[in-house]
XYZ file of C-alpha atoms in Angstrom:
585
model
C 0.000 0.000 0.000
C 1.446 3.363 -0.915
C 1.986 5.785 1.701
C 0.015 9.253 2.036
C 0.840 12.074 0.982
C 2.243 14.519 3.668
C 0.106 17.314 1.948
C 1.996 19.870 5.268
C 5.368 18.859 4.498
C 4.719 19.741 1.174
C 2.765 22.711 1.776
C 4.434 24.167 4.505
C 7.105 26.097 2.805
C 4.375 28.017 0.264
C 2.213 28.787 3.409
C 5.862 30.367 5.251
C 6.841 32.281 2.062
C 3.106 33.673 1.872
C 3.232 34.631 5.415
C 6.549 36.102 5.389
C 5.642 38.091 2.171
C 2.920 39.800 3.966
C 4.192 41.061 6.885
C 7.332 42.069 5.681
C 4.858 43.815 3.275
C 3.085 45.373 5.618
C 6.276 46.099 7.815
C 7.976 48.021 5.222
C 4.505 50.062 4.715
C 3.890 50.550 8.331
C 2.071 53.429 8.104
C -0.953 52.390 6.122
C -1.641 50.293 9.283
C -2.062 53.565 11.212
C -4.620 54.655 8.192
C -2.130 56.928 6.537
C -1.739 57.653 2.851
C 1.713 57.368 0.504
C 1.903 61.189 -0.565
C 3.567 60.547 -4.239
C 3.450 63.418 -6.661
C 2.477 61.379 -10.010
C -0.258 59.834 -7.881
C -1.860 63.384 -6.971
C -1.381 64.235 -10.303
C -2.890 61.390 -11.602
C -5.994 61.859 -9.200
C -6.280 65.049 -10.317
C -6.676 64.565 -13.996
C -9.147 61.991 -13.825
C -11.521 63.720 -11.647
C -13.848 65.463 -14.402
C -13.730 61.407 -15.698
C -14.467 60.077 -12.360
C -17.160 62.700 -11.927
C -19.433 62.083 -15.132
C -18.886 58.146 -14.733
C -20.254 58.565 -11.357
C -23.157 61.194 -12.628
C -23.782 58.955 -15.594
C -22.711 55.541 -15.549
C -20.699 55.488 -17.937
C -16.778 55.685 -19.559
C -16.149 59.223 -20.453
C -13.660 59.069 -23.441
C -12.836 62.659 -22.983
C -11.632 65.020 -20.876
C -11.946 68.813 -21.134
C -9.606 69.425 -17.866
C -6.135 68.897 -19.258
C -4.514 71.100 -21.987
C -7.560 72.456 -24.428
C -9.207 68.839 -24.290
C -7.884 65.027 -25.104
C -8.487 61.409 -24.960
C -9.152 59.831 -21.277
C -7.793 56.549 -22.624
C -4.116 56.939 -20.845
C -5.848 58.639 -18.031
C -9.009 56.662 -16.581
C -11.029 53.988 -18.789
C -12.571 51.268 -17.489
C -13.033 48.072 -19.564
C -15.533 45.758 -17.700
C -15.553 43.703 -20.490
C -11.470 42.636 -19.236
C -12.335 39.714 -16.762
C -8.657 39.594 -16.157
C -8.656 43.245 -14.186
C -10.839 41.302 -11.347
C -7.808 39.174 -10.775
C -5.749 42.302 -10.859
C -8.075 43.012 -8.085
C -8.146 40.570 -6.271
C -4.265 40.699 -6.289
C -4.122 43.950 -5.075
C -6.151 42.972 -1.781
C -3.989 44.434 0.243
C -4.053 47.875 -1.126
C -1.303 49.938 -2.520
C 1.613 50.528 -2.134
C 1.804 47.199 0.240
C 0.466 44.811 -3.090
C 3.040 46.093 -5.604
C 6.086 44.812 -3.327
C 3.704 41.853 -1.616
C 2.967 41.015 -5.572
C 7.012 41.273 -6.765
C 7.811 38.962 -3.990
C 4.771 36.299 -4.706
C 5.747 36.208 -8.804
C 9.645 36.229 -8.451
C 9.215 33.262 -5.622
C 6.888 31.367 -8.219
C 9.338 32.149 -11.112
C 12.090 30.745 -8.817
C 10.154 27.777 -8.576
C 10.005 27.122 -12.245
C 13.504 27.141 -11.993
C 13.925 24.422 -9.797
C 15.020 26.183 -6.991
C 14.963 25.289 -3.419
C 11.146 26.831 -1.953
C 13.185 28.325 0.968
C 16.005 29.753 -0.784
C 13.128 31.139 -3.423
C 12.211 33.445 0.008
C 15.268 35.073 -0.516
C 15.056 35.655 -4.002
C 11.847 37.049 -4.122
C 12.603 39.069 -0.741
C 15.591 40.803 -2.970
C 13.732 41.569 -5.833
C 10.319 42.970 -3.797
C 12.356 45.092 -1.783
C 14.804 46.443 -5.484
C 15.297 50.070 -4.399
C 14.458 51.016 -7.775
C 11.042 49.298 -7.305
C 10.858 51.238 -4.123
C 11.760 54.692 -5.859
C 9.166 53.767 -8.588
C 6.286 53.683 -5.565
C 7.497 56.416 -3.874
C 7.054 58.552 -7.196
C 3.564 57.267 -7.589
C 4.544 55.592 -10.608
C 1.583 52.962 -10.494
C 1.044 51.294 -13.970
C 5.048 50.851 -13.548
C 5.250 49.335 -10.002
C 2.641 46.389 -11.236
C 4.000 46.013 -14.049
C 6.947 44.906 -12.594
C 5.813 43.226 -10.727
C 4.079 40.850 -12.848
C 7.720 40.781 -14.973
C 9.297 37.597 -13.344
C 5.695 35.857 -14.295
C 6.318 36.501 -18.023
C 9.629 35.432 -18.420
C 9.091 33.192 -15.809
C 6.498 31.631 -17.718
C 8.741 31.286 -21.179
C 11.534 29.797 -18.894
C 9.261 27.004 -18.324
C 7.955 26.398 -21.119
C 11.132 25.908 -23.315
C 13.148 24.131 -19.731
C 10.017 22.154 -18.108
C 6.409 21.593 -19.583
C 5.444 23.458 -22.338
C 1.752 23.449 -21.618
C 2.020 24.678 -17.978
C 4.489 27.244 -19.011
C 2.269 28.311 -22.000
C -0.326 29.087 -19.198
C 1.665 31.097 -16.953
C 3.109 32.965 -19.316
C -0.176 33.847 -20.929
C -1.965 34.402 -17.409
C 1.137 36.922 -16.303
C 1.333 38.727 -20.242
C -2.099 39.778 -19.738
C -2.027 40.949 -16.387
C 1.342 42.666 -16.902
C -0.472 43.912 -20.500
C -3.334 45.556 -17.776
C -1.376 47.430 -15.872
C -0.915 50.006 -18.868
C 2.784 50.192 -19.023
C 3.767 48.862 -22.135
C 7.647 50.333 -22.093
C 8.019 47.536 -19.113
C 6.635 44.992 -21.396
C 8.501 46.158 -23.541
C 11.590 45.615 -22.533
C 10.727 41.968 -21.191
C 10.413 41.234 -24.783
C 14.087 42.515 -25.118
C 15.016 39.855 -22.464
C 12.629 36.992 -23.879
C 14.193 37.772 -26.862
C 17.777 36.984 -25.326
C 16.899 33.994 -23.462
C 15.382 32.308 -26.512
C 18.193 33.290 -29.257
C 20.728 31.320 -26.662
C 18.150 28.796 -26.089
C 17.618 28.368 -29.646
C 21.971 27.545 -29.759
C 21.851 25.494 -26.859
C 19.092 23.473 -28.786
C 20.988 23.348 -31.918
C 24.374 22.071 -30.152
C 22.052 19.635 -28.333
C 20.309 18.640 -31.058
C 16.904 19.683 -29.705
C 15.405 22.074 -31.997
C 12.606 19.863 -32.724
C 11.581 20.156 -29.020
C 12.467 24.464 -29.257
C 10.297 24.644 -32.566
C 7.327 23.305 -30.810
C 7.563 24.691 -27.408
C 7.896 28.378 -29.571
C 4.733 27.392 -31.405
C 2.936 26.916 -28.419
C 3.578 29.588 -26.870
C 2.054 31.909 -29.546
C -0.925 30.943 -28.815
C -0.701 32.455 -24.590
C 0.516 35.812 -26.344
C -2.545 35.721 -28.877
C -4.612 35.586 -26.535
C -3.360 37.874 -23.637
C -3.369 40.948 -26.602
C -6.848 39.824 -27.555
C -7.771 40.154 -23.729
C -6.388 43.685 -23.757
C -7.369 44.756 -27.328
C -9.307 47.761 -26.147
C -6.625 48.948 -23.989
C -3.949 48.331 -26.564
C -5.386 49.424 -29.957
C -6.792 52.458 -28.250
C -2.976 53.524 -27.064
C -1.738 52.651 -30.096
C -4.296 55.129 -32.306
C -3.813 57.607 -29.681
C -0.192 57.083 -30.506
C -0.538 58.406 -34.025
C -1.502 61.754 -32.422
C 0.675 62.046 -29.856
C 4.257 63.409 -30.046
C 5.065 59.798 -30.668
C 3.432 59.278 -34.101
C 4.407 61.010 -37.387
C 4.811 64.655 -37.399
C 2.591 66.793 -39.367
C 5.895 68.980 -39.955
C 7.870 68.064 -42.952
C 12.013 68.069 -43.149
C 13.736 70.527 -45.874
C 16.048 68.319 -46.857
C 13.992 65.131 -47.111
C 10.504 65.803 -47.209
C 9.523 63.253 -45.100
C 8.616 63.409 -41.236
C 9.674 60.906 -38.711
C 7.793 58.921 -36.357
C 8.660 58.529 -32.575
C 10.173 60.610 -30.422
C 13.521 62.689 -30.548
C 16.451 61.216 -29.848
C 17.322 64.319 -27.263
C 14.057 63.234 -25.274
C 14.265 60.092 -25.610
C 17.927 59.984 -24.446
C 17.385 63.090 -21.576
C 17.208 60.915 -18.977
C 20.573 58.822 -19.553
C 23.033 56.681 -16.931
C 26.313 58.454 -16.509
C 29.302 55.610 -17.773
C 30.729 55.831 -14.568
C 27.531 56.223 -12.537
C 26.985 52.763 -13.162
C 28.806 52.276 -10.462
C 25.658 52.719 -8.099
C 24.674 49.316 -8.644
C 26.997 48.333 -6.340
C 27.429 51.218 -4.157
C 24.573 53.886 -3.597
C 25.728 56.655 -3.004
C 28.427 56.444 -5.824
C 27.112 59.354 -7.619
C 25.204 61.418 -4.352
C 22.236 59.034 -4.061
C 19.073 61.373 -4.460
C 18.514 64.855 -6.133
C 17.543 65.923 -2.350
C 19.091 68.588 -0.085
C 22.285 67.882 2.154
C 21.222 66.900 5.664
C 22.005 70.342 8.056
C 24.777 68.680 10.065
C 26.495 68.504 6.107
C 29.550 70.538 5.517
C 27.820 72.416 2.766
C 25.041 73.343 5.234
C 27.552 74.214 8.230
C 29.475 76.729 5.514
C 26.230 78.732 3.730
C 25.142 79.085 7.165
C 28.558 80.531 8.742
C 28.540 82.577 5.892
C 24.556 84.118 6.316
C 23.946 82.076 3.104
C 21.657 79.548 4.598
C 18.723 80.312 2.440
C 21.015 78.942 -0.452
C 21.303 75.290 1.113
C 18.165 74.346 -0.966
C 20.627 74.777 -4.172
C 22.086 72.037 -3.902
C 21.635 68.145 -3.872
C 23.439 65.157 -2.946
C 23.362 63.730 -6.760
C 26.363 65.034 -9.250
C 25.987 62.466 -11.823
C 25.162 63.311 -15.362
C 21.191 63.124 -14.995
C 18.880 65.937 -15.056
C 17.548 64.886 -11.691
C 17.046 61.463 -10.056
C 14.344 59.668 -7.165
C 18.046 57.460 -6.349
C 20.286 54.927 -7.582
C 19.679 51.474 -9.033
C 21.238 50.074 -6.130
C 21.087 46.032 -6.565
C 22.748 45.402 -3.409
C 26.345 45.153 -2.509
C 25.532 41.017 -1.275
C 23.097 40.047 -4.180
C 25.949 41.887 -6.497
C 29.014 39.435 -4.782
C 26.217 36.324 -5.669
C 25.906 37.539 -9.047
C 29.386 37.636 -10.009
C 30.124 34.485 -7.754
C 27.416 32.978 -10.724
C 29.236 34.015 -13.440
C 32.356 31.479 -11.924
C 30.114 28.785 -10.968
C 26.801 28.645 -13.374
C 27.683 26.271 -16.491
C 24.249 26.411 -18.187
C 22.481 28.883 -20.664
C 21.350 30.945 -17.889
C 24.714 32.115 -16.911
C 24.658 33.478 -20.771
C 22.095 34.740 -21.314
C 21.392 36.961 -17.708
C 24.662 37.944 -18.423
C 24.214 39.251 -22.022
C 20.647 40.710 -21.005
C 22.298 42.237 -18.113
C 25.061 44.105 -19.812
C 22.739 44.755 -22.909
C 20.520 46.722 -20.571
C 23.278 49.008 -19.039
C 24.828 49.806 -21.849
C 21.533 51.358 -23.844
C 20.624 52.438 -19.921
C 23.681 54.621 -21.025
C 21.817 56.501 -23.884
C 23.541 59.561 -24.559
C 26.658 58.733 -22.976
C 26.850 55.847 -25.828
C 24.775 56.912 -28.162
C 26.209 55.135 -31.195
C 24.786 52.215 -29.600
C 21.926 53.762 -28.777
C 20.757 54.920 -32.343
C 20.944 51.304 -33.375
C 18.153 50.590 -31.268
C 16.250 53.759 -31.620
C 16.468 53.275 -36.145
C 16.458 49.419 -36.368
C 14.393 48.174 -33.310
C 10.368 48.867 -33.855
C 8.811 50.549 -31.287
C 12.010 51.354 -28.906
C 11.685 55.382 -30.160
C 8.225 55.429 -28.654
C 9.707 55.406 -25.526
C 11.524 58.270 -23.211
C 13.418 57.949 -20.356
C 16.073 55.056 -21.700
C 16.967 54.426 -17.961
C 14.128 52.425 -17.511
C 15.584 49.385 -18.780
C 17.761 48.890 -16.028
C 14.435 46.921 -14.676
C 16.201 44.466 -16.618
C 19.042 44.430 -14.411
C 16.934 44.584 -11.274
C 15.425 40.736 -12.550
C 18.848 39.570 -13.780
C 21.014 39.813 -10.659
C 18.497 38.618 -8.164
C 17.830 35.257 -10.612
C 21.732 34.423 -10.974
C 22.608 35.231 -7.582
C 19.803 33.108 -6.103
C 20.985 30.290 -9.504
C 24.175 30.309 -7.857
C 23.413 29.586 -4.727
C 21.419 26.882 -5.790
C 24.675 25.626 -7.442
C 25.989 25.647 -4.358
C 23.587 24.084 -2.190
C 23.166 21.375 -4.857
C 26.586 19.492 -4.098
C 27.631 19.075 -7.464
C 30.403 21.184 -7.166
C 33.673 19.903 -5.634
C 34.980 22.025 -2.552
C 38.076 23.569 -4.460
C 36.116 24.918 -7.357
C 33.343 26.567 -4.991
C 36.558 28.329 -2.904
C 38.000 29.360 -6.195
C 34.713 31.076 -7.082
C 34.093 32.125 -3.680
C 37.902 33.624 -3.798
C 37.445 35.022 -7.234
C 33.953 36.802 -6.351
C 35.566 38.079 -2.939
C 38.182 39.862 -4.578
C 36.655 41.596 -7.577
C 33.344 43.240 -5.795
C 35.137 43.594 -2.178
C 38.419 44.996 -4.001
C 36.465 47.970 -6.373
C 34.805 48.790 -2.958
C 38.282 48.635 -1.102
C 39.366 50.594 -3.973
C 36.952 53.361 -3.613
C 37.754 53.843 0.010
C 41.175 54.324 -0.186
C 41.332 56.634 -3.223
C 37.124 57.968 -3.771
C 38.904 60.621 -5.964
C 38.583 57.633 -8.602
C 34.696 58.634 -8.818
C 35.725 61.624 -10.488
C 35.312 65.882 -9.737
C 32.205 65.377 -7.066
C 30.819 68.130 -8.859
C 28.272 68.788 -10.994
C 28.311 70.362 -14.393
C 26.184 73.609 -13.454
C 28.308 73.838 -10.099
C 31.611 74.515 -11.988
C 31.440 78.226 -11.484
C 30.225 78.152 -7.788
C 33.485 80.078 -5.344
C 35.614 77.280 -4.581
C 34.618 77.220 -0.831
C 31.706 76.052 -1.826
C 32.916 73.433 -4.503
C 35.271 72.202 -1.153
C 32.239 71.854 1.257
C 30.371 70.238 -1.561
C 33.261 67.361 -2.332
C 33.888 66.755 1.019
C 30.029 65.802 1.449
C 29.939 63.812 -1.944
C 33.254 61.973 -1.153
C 32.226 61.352 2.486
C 28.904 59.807 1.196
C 30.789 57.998 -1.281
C 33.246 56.575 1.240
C 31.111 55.528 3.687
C 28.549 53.651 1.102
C 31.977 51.672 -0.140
C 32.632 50.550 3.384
C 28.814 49.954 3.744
C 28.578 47.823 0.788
C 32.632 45.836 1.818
C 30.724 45.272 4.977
C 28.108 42.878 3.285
C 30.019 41.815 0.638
C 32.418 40.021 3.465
C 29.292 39.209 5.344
C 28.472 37.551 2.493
C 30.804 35.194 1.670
C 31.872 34.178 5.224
C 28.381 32.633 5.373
C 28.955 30.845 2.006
C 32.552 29.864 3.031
C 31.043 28.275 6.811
C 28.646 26.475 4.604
C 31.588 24.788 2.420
C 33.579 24.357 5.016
C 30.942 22.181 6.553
C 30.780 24.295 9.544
C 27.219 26.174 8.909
C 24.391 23.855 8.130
C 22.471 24.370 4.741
C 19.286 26.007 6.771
C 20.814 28.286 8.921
C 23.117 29.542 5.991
C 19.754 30.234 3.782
C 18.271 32.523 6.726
C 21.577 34.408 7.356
C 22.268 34.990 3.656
C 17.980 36.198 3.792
C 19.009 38.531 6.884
C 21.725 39.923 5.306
C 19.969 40.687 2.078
C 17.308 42.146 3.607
C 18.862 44.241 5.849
C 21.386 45.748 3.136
C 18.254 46.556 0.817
C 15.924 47.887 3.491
C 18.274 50.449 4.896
C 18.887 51.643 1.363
C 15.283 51.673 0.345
C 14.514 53.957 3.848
C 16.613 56.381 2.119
C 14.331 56.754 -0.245
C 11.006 55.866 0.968
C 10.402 55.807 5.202
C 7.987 56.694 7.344
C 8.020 60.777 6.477
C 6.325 60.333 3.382
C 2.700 59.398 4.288
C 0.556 61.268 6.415
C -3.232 61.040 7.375
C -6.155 60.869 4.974
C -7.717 64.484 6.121
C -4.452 66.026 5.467
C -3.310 63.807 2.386
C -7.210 65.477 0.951
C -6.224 68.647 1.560
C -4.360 68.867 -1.034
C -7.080 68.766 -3.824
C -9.322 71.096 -2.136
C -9.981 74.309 -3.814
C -8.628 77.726 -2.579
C -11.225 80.583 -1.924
C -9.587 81.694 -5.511
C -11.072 77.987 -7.323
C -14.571 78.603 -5.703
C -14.562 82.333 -6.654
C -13.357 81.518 -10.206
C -16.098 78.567 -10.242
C -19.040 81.458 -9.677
C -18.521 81.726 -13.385
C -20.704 79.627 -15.452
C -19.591 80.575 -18.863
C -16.695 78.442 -20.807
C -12.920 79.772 -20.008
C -9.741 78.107 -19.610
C -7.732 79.088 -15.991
C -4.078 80.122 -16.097
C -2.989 79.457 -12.732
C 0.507 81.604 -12.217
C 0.531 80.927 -8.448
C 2.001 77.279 -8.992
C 4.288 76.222 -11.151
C 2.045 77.001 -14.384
C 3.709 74.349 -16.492
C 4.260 71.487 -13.923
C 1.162 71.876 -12.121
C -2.180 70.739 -12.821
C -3.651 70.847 -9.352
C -6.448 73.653 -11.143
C -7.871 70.946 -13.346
C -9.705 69.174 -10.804
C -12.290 71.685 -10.776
């Protein structure tokens, strides 16, 4: 008689990693247990546009496919449409119990820790996978900007790849279905530049699947699976036709579709944006840097703390008023939320997976990682650049080219947690694991040694428009930047060594497999929380009354509203071409 199935044993770990996504969740979003609100600027400004929309479908009961609040009138599509005809947005729904922010990181954990999964990976060392990528600063800077579309639709990314992964690696069928069940979800959330860009990675994995399959004489088995899989991303468009098509002829209006303005040398005009604006918003070369150690480049485009030497010498000077000039950020973009931080530990496992990883992973995470900083680069490389933006469809229609460092922020968690899994697997003899260990060590814990000694190697710690500030204030200003840089180095040396004496205790035989898993979690977690604090904490939400407030109208907006006849308002108390608080009413 066959024994029963232990349906707990089994179980057990899906029910921890559920429980432990949640209330670190909720932990990290404290606040909205106290009933307060995330104050994000694109969220405000989002509210505010759609209120004439929300208004008449509350009046009328119906989708209002215009708007005559923003500029001298548009399409509501990108702003607030309902389609009730999309079953697949109840899910989204559903999903999103837990209320935002708390269900954009809650959902990045749950998806990454499932993707894990299809990759064989241990279900307790897929905690700490998924714990890295929900708590990616960038994901965290993306929240605290109110960037909503963008937040779930990365986190629904793993899912799609995720879902290919499977398909091609596992069962075809069951990977078909994921894949198709996170497209459309991810295809809801109304950010198709993410999507985007998962293609670029798809794209990647398959071309070195597809040599894999040829050297392995497989393509039989690759030529199905792809077939498949067509069908998943057939129908996850069709689910999302209304959303898509009507973006797409919107599109053909926008700035992003063909100009009505014809060239005097060619006669033609282009379609897509400018390369300028689609480039403004580039990675500095060096800045790159920041993936490793945060405050590389100054961090944030906020002020110096007051206890900073730039602070301490405007003020000595009766120049205090001035502090507001300048920011911790000197790197080349306009302005920035933060770094793409990764992680100074998950960065040591990434690189330790590049010694140890054999496979077609190894390959292609590596090539979609690199691929991704170097058009992150945009300006700074733009030879490179233009070959996307002139050969690639679609990549001109987007703005903002640092974006695709998402890419990154999927790659390193997946190797790093791949490696590990290596590790843990026992395939590997001792020697070859301390080799990689060794190798690993030295390269990510010697560039941060490096930077400590000598963090004149960053560069001028100042900023172009700062050139022509008195050179007391250029001083106080590098010896802020190079502190900051300085002490992030020895931050990041700190868990890189942390790091790998867990992995060497563990090869050594002296640090069982479990307890290695939860102090390589702890250490992960703790690295990326403190740096995501930076960036979002406690400070920026505040009660509901107060958080309303702000779209109330001044005694100005009711006066103005006496007048019943049609006008257009041209508010110069605010920032008339930023601010679109007066189209609420």
């Amino acid at each position: 008689m066959a024994p029963k199935p232990n349906y707990i044993k089994k179980y057990l770990p899906h029910i921890i990693a559920f429980l432990l996504f949640t209330i670190f969740s909720f932990a990290y979003f404290f606040p909205v247990l106290e009933g307060k609100v995330l104050k994000a600027n694109d969220s405000i400004v989002a509210k505010v546009n759609m209120q004439e929309i929300v208004e008449h479908r509350e009046r009328e009961g119906e989708e209002a496919l215009w708007t005559n609040s923003i500029f001298s009138g548009m399409p509501a599509y990108l702003i607030s449409t309902k389609h009730p005809g999309n079953l697949w947005k109840k899910i989204d729904i559903l999903l999103q119990s837990y209320g935002r922010p708390v269900a954009f990181v809650f959902i990045s954990m749950l998806s990454f820790y499932m993707m894990l999964l299809m990759f064989g990976v241990n279900p307790y060392l897929a905690i700490v996978g998924a714990l890295a990528f929900g708590f990616s600063p960038y994901l965290i800077q993306v929240i605290a900007a109110g960037h909503n579309s963008k937040a779930m639709a990365i986190s629904y990314l793993p899912l799609v790849i995720g879902g290919v992964y499977y398909a091609y690696k596992r069962k075809a069928t069951g990977g078909a279905i994921i894949f198709g069940i996170g497209l459309a979800l991810q295809l809801g959330a109304g950010h198709p530049q993410i999507t985007y860009y998962a293609f670029i990675c798809i794209l990647i994995m398959l071309i070195t699947e597809l040599i894999f399959s040829v050297r392995n004489k497989e393509f039989n088995k690759f030529s199905r699976t792809s077939l498949i899989l067509i069908i998943p991303l057939i129908l996850a468009v069709g689910i999302n036709f209304s959303q898509l098509y009507t973006t797409y002829e919107y599109g053909e209006y926008s700035m992003r579709g063909k100009s009505d303005l014809v060239s005097e040398n060619n006669n033609v005009s282009s379609s897509g944006l400018d390369p300028d604006y689609i480039t403004q918003w580039s990675y500095g070369i060096g800045e790159t840097m920041n993936l490793l150690i945060p405050n590389f480049k100054g961090g944030s485009s906020r002020p110096f703390d007051n206890d900073s030497e730039i602070v301490r010498t405007l003020r000595s000077s009766n120049n205090a008023a001035a502090a507001s000039m300048f920011v911790k950020y000197w790197g080349s973009q306009p302005s920035t939320e933060g770094p793409n931080y990764q992680g100074a530990a998950m960065i040591f496992l990434f690189v330790l997976g590049l010694f140890l990883l054999k496979g077609a992973e190894k390959w292609w995470l590596l090539i979609a990682t690199l691929l991704s900083i170097m058009l992150a680069w945009g300006h700074n490389f733009m030879w490179f650049t233009n070959i996307f933006i002139n050969f690639f469809p679609g990549y001109n229609k987007f703005r903002a080219v640092t974006m695709i460092l998402v890419i990154v922020q999927f790659c390193v968690p997946l190797m790093a947690i791949l490696a590990l899994k290596e590790i843990l697997s026992g395939k590997l003899h001792a020697n070859e694991l301390k080799k990689g260990l060794l190798k690993a060590t030295i390269i990510t814990g010697g560039i941060t040694l490096l930077f400590i000694i000598t963090p004149s190697l960053a560069g001028s710690f100042i900023s172009g428009y700062e050139t022509e500030m008195p050179d007391w204030v250029k001083s106080a200003l590098i010896a802020d930047r190079k502190s900051l840089l300085v002490s992030d180095a020895a931050r990041s040396l700190i868990f890189i060594l942390l790091a790998a004496g867990v992995l060497y205790g563990l090869i050594a035989g002296k640090l069982k497999e479990r307890y290695a898993i939860v102090l390589l979690g702890l250490i992960i977690v703790v690295d990326l929380w403190g740096a995501d604090k930076r960036y979002l904490g406690a400070d920026r939400f505040e009660l509901p009354n107060r958080y309303e407030q702000t779209f109330s109208p001044t005694v100005a907006d009711q006066y103005i509203l006496r007048d019943e006849s049609n006008y257009r308002v041209l508010n110069m108390a605010v920032s008339t071409f930023n601010d679109n608080s007066t189209t609420s009413y």
